[in-house]
PDB file of C-alpha atoms in Angstrom:
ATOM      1  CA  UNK A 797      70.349-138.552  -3.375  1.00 68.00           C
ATOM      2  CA  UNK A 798      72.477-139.575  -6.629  1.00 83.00           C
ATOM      3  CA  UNK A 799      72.408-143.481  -5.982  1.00 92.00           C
ATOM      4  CA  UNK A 800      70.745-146.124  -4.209  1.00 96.00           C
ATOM      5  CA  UNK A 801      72.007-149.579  -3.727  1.00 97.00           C
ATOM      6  CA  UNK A 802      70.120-151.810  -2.450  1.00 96.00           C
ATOM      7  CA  UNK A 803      72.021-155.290  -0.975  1.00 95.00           C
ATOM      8  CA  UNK A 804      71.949-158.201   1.380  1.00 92.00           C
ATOM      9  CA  UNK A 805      71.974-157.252   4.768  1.00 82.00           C
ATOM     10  CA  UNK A 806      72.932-160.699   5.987  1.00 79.00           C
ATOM     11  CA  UNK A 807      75.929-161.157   3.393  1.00 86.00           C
ATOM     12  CA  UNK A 808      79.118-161.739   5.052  1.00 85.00           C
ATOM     13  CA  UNK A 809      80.904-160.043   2.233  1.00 87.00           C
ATOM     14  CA  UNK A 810      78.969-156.931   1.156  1.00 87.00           C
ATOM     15  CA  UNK A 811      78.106-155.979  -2.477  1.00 88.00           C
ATOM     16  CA  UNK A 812      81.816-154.846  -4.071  1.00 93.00           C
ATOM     17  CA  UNK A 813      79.743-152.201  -6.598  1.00 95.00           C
ATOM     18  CA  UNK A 814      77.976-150.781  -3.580  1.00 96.00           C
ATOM     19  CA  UNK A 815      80.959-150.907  -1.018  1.00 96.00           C
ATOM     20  CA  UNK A 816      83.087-149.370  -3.986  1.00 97.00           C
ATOM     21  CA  UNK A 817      81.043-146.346  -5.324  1.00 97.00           C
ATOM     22  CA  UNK A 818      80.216-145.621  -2.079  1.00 98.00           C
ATOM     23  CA  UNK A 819      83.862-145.130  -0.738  1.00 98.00           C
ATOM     24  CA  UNK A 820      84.350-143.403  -4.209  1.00 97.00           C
ATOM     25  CA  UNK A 821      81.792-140.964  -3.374  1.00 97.00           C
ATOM     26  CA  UNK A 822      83.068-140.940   0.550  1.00 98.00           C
ATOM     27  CA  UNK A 823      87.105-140.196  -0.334  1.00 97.00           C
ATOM     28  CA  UNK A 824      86.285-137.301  -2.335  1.00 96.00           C
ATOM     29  CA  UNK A 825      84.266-135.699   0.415  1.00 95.00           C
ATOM     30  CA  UNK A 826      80.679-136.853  -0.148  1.00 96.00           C
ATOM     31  CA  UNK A 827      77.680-137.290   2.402  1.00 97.00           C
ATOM     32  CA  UNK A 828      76.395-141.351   2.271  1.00 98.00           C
ATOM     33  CA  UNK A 829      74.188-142.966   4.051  1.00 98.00           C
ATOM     34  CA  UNK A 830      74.605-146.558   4.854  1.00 98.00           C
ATOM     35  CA  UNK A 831      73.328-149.211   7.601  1.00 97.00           C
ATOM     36  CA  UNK A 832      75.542-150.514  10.874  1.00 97.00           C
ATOM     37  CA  UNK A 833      74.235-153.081  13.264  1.00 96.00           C
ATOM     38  CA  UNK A 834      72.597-150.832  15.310  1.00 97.00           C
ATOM     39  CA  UNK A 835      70.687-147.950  12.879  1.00 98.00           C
ATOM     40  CA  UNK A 836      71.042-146.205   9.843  1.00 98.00           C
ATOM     41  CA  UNK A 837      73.653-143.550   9.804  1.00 98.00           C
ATOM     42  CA  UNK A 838      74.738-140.535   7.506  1.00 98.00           C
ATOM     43  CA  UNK A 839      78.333-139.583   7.342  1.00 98.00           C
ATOM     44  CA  UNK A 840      81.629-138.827   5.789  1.00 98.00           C
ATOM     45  CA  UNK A 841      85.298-139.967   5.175  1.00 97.00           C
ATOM     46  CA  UNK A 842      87.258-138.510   8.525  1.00 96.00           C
ATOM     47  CA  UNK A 843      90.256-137.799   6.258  1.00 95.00           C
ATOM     48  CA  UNK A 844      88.298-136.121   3.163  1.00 94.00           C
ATOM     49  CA  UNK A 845      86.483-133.858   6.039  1.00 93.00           C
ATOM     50  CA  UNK A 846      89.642-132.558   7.403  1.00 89.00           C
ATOM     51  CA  UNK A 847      91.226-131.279   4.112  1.00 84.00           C
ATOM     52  CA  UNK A 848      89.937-127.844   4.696  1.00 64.00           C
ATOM     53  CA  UNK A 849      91.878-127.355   8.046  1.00 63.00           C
ATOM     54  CA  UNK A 850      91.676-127.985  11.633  1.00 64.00           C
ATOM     55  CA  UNK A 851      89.613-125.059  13.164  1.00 72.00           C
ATOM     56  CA  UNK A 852      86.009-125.591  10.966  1.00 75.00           C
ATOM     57  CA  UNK A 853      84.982-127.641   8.476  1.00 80.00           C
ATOM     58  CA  UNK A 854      85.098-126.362   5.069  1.00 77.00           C
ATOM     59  CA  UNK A 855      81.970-124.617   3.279  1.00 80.00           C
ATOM     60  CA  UNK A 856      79.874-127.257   1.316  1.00 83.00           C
ATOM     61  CA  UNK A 857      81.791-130.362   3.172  1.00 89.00           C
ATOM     62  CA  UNK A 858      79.496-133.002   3.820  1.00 93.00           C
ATOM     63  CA  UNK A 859      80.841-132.896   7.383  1.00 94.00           C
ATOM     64  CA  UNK A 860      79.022-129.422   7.715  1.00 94.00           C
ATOM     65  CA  UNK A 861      75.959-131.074   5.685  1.00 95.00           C
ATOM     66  CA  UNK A 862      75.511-133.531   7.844  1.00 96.00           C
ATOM     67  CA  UNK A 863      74.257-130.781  10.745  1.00 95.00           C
ATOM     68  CA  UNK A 864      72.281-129.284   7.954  1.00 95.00           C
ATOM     69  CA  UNK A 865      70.025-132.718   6.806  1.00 96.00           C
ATOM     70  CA  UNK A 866      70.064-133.569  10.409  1.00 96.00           C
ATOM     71  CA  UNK A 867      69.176-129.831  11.895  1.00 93.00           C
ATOM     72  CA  UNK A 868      71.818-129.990  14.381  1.00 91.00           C
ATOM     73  CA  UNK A 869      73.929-126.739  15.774  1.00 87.00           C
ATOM     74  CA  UNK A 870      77.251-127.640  14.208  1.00 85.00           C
ATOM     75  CA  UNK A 871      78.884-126.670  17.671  1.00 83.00           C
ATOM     76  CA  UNK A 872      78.259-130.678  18.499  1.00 90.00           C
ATOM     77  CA  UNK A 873      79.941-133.289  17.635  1.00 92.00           C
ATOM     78  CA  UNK A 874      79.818-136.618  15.594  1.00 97.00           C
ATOM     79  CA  UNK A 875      80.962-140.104  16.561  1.00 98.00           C
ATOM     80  CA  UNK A 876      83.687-142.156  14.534  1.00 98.00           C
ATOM     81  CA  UNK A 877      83.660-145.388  13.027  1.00 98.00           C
ATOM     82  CA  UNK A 878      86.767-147.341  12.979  1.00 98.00           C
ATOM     83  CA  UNK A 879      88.536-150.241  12.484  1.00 98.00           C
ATOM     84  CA  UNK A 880      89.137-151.690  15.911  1.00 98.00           C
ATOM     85  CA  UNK A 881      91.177-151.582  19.269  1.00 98.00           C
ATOM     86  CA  UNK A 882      94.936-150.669  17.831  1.00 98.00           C
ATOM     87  CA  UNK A 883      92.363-146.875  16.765  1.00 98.00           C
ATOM     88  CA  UNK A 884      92.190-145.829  20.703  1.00 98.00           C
ATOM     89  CA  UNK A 885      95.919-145.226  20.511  1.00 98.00           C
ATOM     90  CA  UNK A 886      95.661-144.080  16.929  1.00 98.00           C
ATOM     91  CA  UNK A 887      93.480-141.045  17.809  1.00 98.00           C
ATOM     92  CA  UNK A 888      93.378-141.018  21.441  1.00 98.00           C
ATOM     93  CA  UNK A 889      95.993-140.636  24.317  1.00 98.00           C
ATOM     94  CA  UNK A 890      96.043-141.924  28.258  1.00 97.00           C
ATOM     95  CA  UNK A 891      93.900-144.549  27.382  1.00 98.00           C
ATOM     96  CA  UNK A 892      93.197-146.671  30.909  1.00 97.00           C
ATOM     97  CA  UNK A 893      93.189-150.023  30.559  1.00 97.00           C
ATOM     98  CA  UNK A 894      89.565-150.622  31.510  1.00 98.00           C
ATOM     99  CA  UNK A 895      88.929-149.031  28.262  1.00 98.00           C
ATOM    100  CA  UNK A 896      91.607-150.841  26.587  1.00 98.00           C
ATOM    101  CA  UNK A 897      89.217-154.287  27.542  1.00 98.00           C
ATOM    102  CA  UNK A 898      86.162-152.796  26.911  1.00 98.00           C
ATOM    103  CA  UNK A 899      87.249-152.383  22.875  1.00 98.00           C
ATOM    104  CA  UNK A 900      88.981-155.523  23.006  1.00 98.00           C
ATOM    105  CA  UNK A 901      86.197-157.883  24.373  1.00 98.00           C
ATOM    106  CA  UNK A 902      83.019-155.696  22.819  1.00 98.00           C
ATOM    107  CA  UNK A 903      83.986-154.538  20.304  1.00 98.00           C
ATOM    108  CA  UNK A 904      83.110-154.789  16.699  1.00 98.00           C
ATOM    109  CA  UNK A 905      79.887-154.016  18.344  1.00 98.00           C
ATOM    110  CA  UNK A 906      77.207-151.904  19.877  1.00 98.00           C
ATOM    111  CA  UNK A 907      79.537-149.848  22.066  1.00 98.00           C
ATOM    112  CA  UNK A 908      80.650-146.326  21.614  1.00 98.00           C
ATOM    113  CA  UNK A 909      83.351-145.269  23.607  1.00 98.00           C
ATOM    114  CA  UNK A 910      84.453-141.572  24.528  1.00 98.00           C
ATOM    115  CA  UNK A 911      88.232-140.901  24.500  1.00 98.00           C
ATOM    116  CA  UNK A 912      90.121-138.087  25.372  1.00 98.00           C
ATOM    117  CA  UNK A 913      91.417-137.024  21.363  1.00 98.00           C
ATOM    118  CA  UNK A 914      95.001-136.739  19.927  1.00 97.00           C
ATOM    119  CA  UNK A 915      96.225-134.478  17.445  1.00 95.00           C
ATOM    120  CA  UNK A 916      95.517-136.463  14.883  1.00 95.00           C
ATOM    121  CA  UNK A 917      92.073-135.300  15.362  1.00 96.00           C
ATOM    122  CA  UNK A 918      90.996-131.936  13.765  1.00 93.00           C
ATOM    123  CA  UNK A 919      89.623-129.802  16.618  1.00 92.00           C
ATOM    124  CA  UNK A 920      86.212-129.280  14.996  1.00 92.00           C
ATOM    125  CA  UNK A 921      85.661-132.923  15.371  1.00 95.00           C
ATOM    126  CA  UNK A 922      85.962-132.772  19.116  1.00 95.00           C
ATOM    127  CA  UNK A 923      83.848-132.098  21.640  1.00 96.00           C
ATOM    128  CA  UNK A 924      84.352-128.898  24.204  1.00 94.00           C
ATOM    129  CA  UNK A 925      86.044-130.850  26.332  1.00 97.00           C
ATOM    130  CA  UNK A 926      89.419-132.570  23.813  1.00 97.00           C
ATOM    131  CA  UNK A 927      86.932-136.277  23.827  1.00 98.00           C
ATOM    132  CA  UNK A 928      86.223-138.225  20.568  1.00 98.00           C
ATOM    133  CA  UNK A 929      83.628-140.587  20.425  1.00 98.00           C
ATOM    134  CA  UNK A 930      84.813-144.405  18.418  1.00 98.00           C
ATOM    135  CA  UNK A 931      83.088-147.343  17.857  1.00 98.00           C
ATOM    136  CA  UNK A 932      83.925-150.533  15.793  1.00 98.00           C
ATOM    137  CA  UNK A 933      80.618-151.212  14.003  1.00 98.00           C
ATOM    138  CA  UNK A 934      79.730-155.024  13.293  1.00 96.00           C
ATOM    139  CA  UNK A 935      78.620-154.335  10.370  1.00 96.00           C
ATOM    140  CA  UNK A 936      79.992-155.692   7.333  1.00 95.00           C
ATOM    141  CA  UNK A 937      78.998-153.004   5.049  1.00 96.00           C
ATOM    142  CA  UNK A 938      80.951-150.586   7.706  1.00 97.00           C
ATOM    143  CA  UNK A 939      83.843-152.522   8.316  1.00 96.00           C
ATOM    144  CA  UNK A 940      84.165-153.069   4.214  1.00 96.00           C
ATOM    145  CA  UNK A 941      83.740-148.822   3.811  1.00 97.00           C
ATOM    146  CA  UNK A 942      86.389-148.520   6.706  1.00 98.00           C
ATOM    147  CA  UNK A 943      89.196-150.629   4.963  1.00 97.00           C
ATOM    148  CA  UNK A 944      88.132-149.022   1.346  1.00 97.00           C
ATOM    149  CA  UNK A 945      88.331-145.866   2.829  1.00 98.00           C
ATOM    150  CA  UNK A 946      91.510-145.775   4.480  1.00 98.00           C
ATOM    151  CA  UNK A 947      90.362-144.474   7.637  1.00 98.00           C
ATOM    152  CA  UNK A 948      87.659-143.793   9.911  1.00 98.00           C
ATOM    153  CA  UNK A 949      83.830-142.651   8.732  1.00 98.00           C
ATOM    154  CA  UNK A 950      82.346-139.906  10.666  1.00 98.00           C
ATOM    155  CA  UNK A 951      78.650-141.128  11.330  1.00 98.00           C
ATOM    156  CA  UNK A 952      75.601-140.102  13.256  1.00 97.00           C
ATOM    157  CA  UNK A 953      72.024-141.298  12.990  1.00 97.00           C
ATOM    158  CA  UNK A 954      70.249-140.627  10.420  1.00 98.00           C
ATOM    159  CA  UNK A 955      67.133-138.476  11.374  1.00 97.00           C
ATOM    160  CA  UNK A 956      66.289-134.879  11.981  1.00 97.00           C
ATOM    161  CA  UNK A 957      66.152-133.313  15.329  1.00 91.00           C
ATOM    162  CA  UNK A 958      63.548-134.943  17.553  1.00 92.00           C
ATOM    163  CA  UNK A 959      62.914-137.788  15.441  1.00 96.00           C
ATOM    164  CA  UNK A 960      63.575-141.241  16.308  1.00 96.00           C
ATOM    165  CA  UNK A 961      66.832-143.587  14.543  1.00 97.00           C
ATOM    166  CA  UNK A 962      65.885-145.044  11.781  1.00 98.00           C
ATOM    167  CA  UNK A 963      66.198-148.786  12.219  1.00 97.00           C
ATOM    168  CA  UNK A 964      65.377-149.858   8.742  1.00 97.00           C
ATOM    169  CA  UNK A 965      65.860-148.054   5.599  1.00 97.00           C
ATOM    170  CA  UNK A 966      61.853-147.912   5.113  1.00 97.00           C
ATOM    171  CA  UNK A 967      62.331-145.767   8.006  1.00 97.00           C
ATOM    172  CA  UNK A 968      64.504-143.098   7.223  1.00 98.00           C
ATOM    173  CA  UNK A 969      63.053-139.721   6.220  1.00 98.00           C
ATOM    174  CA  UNK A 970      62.859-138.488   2.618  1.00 97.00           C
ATOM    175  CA  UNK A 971      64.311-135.501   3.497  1.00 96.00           C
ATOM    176  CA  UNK A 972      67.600-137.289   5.182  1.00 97.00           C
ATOM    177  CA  UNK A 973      67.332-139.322   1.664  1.00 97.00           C
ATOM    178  CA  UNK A 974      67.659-136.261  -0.535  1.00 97.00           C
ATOM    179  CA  UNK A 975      70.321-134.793   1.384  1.00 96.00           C
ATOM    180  CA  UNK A 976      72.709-137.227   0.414  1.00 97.00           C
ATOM    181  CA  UNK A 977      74.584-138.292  -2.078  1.00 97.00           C
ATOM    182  CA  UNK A 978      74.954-142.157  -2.172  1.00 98.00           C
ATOM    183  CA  UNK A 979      72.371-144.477   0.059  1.00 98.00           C
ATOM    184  CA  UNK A 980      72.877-148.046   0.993  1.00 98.00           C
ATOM    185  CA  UNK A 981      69.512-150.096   1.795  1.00 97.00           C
ATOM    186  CA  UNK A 982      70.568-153.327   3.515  1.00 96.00           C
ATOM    187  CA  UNK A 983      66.556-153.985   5.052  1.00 96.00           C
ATOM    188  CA  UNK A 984      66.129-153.699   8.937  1.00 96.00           C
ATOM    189  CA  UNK A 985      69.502-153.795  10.849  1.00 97.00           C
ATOM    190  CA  UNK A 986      69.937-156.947  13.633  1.00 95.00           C
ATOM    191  CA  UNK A 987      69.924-154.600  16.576  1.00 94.00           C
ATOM    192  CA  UNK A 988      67.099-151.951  15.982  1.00 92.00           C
ATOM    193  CA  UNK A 989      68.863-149.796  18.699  1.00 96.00           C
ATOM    194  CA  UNK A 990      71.307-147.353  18.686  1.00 96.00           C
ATOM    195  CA  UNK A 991      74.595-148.158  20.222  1.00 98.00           C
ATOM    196  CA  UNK A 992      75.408-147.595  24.249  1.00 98.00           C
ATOM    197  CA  UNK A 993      77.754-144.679  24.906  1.00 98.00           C
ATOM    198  CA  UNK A 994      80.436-145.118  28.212  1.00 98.00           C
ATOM    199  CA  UNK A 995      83.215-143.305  29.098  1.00 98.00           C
ATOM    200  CA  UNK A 996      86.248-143.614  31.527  1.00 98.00           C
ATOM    201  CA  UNK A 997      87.891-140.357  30.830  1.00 98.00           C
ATOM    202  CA  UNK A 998      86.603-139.536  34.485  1.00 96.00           C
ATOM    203  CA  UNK A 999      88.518-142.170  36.076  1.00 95.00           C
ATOM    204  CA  UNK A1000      85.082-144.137  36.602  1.00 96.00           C
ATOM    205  CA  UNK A1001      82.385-145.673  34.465  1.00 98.00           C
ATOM    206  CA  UNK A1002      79.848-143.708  33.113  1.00 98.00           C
ATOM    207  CA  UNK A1003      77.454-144.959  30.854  1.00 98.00           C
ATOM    208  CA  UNK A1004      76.439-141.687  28.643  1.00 98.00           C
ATOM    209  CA  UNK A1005      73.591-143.341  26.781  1.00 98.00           C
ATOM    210  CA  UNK A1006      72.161-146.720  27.242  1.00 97.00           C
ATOM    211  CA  UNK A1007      71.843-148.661  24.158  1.00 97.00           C
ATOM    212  CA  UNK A1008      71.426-152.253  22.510  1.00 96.00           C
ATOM    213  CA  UNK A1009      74.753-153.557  24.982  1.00 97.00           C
ATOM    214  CA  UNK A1010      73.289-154.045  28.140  1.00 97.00           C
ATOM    215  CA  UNK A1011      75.450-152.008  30.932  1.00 97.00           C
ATOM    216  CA  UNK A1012      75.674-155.347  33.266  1.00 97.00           C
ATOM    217  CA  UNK A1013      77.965-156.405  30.289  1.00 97.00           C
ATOM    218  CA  UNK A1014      80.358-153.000  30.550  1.00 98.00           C
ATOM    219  CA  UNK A1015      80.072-152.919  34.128  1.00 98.00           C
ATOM    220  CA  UNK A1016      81.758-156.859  33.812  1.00 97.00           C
ATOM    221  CA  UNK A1017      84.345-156.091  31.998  1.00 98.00           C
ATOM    222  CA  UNK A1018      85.416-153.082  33.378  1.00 98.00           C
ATOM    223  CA  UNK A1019      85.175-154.390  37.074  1.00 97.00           C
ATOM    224  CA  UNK A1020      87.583-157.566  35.416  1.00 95.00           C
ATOM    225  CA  UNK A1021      89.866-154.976  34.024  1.00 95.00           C
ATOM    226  CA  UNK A1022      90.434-153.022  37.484  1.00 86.00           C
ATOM    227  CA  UNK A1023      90.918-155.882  39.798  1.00 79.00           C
ATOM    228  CA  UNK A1024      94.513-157.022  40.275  1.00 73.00           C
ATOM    229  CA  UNK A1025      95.538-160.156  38.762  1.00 66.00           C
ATOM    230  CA  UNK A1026      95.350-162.949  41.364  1.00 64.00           C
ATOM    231  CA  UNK A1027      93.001-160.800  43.577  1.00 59.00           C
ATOM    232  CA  UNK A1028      89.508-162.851  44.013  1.00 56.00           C
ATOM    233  CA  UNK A1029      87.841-160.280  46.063  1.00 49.00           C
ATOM    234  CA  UNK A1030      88.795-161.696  49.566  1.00 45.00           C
ATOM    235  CA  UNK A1031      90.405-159.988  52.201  1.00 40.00           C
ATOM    236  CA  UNK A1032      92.136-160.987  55.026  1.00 37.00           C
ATOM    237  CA  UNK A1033      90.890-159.342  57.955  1.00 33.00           C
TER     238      UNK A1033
END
């Protein structure tokens, strides 16, 4: 690790210096660390990742580091970070309109949502089956990194294989610590969980990984977004 900065988690308006050097570090293709609502996450500029080309990620990247601090086959795949709704059309296509609600009524929060990818996103970034993972983080510090960055932050958890999220930075492993180059300590995050995971690209609801969003909230809006407008659930028999 080159820098630590250590702010207010509960500032509306994150540390400028911190936000700053950190999307420095990010835009030219570095590996930060930095806290969302839900854990602590390590991860990299989308757009400085895909310099090297579509097929792989370059040599050295911090994309490709980030499966070497976390001991992860680079074969899988890391969720985005983005700015909100108007991103499911801006890297994703045939988007139902179930999903369309669920990013619109949840989100900035702790929902990750599969998607079936564009072009716009480079094929190593997707998983075997053409799906991208987003997620509008309600963090401030994320949302700040987002806009300073210019596009979306490829982040995963930041722990090795087998060992739990970190949910504070007094949690996160020294090794995870020295493999990056810029940390951001913000204390404990609100939700001490990781984020729940649905998709739709089936055609029905499936909730991949349950999370801090309870699934009676999904299942709500999803159910809302699929019944007709002006049907009530009667039927005429």
């Amino acid at each position: 690790m080159q820098r630590l900065y250590r702010i207010d988690g509960e500032a509306r308006r994150p540390h400028g210096l911190a936000v700053n050097d950190a999307a420095r570090m990010l835009n030219a293709g570095g590996l930060a660390l930095i806290p969302t609502e839900t854990v602590y996450g390590i991860g990299v500029a989308v757009a400085a990742a895909a310099r090297g080309g579509d097929e792989l990620p370059p040599e050295g990247s911090g994309y490709r580091r980030i499966f070497s601090v976390k001991r992860r086959d680079l074969a899988q795949t890391v969720p985005w970070l983005v700015g909100g709704p108007e991103d499911l059309d801006r890297y994703g296509r045939d988007i139902d309109p179930a999903t369309r609600a669920l990013a619109r009524e949840l989100w900035p929060g702790a929902l990750t949502i599969v998607i079936k990818a564009n072009e716009r996103v480079p094929a190593f970034m997707q998983a075997s089956d053409g799906t991208v993972a987003l997620r509008a983080s309600r963090s401030p510090v994320v949302a700040a990194l987002v806009r300073a960055c210019a596009c979306p932050l490829a982040v995963t958890s930041a722990n090795t294989h087998g060992n739990p999220a970190p949910a504070a930075f007094a949690d996160v492993e020294p090794e995870v610590l020295a493999g990056v180059d810029i940390a951001i300590d913000a204390g404990a995050t609100p939700c001490r969980d990781a984020s729940t995971i649905v998709s739709l690209v089936s055609g029905s609801l499936q909730i991949i990984r349950q999370g801090a969003l309870p699934a009676a909230e999904i299942e709500r809006v999803v159910a809302s977004a699929q019944t007709p407008p002006g049907d009530d659930g009667a039927r005429a028999l």
